């Protein structure tokens, strides 16, 4: 036979051929054989990598152990050719982690940094253990997404710039830049200065900065005699989230955004009217109003001017409020009304301006304005001050008398609406009180003017400036802002898995705005700070859904104010079940009793197991485990409901055939992969009185017991159950063999035509798997009756190797018909005499124990060299059983069939074992009325 095509072990590992050989004779004959060809596997299939899932990009701040890809490895070969080991080629940032059989996860082994390496090409190599080994590989490309984890940095810690005085406003002073290695918005920088006040002036009046490139410009000309140096901090902030910043100290200037002069100054009202006493003094200042210009620096209002006149000129204070200054004394009789044009001018390029009409009415009498005891009132208030609290009490005086000295206090008509809604001013007492709650986080200070005006016929007013500084109090609760959250996770996630990402904030400042974050009473999770005020909620221990199926994790935040304020947020997490628990039976084993002759189909019991998993992982299916040939028998006797574990009897049991059954019930869940467990079930059959007694003695002549075959198996249970079978027999009609007890009996009387020699081959076979057997050959020959008589006289009942069979004599005379009666009487007489002589001989040779009804007597107590006469067939089974106790029992039939003779002999230690003795030929004598047989083993 040759190979016609290429063999493939993976498609078929074995071929079975049936070959026939046929001759060419006139009557062709054939022979057959079975040819089994087993294919040996060769390493001809390279291993394969199957990517189940992968991430093409991840954030650079992912924790160690983050799964990048999930893949499986397969190899169609078997044995060592199919064993595959994967590894990563030259890469320390990642590693492989086996999750299941042939399933691996590519996870991070170290912290990643996009600024160091922005992308990875990870090559996974698999190699089998064949000869020669085959390998394969697959490359996974991974890009790192930038996280704003690098603050801007300046090349120097501080800068010093030398500038000559009288410089031209708008001059470029220097360019200061910082670097940020992050990408995109995280690396885009914006420049600004840290605002501070000096001599009631802001640095914005002096400097500006290009927020994009860091160019710093001067807004004014500097005067060395007024100030020799300026010191401020420059801040560079990126555009990431959260925003990171860095600062540097500048000696000389402060950086600010360079303003474009695109807004003209404006007044709140198109015109205004003021009253001035004719007695007003020269150089006296009367507050007018403030022009508003949204530009900054030199582009805002820098000066006021009046139209040409002989009595008034304009002046501004540091707060850019316009004042009317009297140049010359007023005389109402010469000019009672003055119409003026007030112009506000900025210093931008080009210069822009705005104007308002001012009407001045000169009063005649009341010529003394009210005067406050302070020009500026500065008050400090904490923001949680109660509504109605008195802020301060203003005091003004008027040198006039009478009604001209009675004053009424009011807010200046330019006072912002926010001020008037927040504070109240008592018109008579000048008491300022809190009208509504203050909020430091909305407005940190208030600046406004209060005027005191007399009630004279020509009222005159005086003004003072009020500055109220609001101090912070711990009145804002810290907040938790959830950025991302996983509401459900697998119960087998690794410790360190991120569950949620959140930030915390507190609108207060100082210690009132510093917040501590922690988890309330939960040790299965922990917090990890990723950036300033940003936290990750991570698992700290392996989770188990069967112990705790869901979590309510309370995150607490508490500020450091006095008293401290706190807040909390509860995150609910459900665990998704993983099939990690096998079914568990309630008992280690089950014993079930059932009476024989039960009704087929009846319920025997219900075997129930529990599985703490959920859904399909906890749904159980029950089955009876396969156990080779034994299970084939059990499947005919029992059935089990795969859904509820009910065990039913399929047949009616018979205690006389089988007293018990043992098998294992297996419970398997529907998880992936499925888990199972099994338990031993013993069915005990209870006996019922359902058999009538059967008379087994005496036997009819054609049912005569020739001998009994006894085999011993040291195994237990099913492996030691022995059955007997006739393999070969000379005459099928002459003998029968009981397959259970090994008794060989005659089927009929022995005749003259029967062969003088009979050969039987008997097999003893156990019930194991595989089954084992032994055979014995029995030779039976016919011999003369007279010879039997002589042998009987010489028979020694004490010899353990010989058994005396029943001898029956039948003298058949072939005399004439007239002598038949006489010959019959002679035969009966001879048979009777022979029987009596045997009994006498036995009684003389050994002690006789009459025990016809002692079936339950203990055979081991039978004295040595003694004889037991019994009519009970029970003694068949003790023929060799007692040989292990140092005795040999020999059974012989009494010739008239009335019983048996059991002889007990001491066993010689030098003799062979029972099994060896059973293989030795033993002589068994059997008589019928016409002839005798001799059988040898």
Coordinates of N, CA and C in Angstrom, one line a residue, residues 275 363-370 398 400-408 452-461:
X275 N -23.8 123.6 41.5 CA -24.0 124.9 42.2 C -22.7 125.2 43.0
X363 N -24.0 130.4 43.4 CA -25.0 130.7 44.5 C -24.6 131.9 45.3
X364 N -25.6 132.5 45.9 CA -25.3 133.7 46.5 C -24.9 133.6 48.0
X365 N -25.7 132.8 48.8 CA -25.6 132.9 50.2 C -24.7 131.8 50.8
X366 N -25.3 130.7 50.8 CA -24.6 129.6 51.5 C -23.3 129.3 50.8
X367 N -22.3 129.8 51.4 CA -21.0 129.8 50.7 C -20.0 128.9 51.4
X368 N -20.4 128.0 52.4 CA -19.5 127.1 53.0 C -19.9 125.6 52.8
X369 N -19.1 124.9 52.1 CA -19.5 123.4 51.8 C -19.2 122.6 53.0
X370 N -20.0 121.5 53.1 CA -19.7 120.5 54.2 C -18.3 119.9 54.0
X398 N -20.4 121.7 58.6 CA -20.6 122.8 57.7 C -20.5 124.1 58.6
X400 N -21.5 126.9 58.0 CA -22.7 127.8 57.9 C -23.5 127.6 59.2
X401 N -24.5 128.4 59.3 CA -25.4 128.3 60.4 C -26.8 128.1 59.9
X402 N -27.7 127.6 60.9 CA -29.1 127.4 60.5 C -29.2 126.2 59.6
X403 N -30.2 126.3 58.7 CA -30.5 125.2 57.8 C -29.3 125.0 56.9
X404 N -28.5 126.0 56.7 CA -27.3 125.8 55.8 C -26.3 124.8 56.4
X405 N -26.4 124.6 57.7 CA -25.5 123.7 58.4 C -26.1 122.3 58.7
X406 N -27.4 122.2 58.3 CA -28.0 120.8 58.4 C -27.7 120.0 57.2
X407 N -27.1 118.8 57.5 CA -26.5 118.0 56.4 C -27.4 116.8 56.1
X408 N -27.4 116.4 54.9 CA -28.0 115.1 54.4 C -26.9 114.4 53.6
X452 N -22.0 114.9 51.4 CA -22.8 115.5 52.5 C -23.3 116.8 51.9
X453 N -24.6 117.1 51.9 CA -25.1 118.3 51.3 C -26.0 119.0 52.4
X454 N -25.8 120.3 52.5 CA -26.7 121.0 53.4 C -28.0 121.3 52.8
X455 N -29.0 121.7 53.7 CA -30.3 121.9 53.2 C -30.7 123.4 53.2
X456 N -29.6 124.2 53.0 CA -29.8 125.6 52.9 C -30.5 126.0 51.6
X457 N -30.8 127.3 51.5 CA -31.4 127.7 50.2 C -30.6 127.4 49.0
X458 N -29.3 127.5 49.1 CA -28.4 127.1 48.0 C -27.5 126.0 48.5
X459 N -28.0 124.7 48.5 CA -27.3 123.6 49.1 C -25.9 123.4 48.5
X460 N -25.0 123.2 49.4 CA -23.6 122.9 49.0 C -23.2 121.6 49.5
X461 N -22.5 120.8 48.8 CA -22.1 119.4 49.2 C -20.6 119.3 49.3

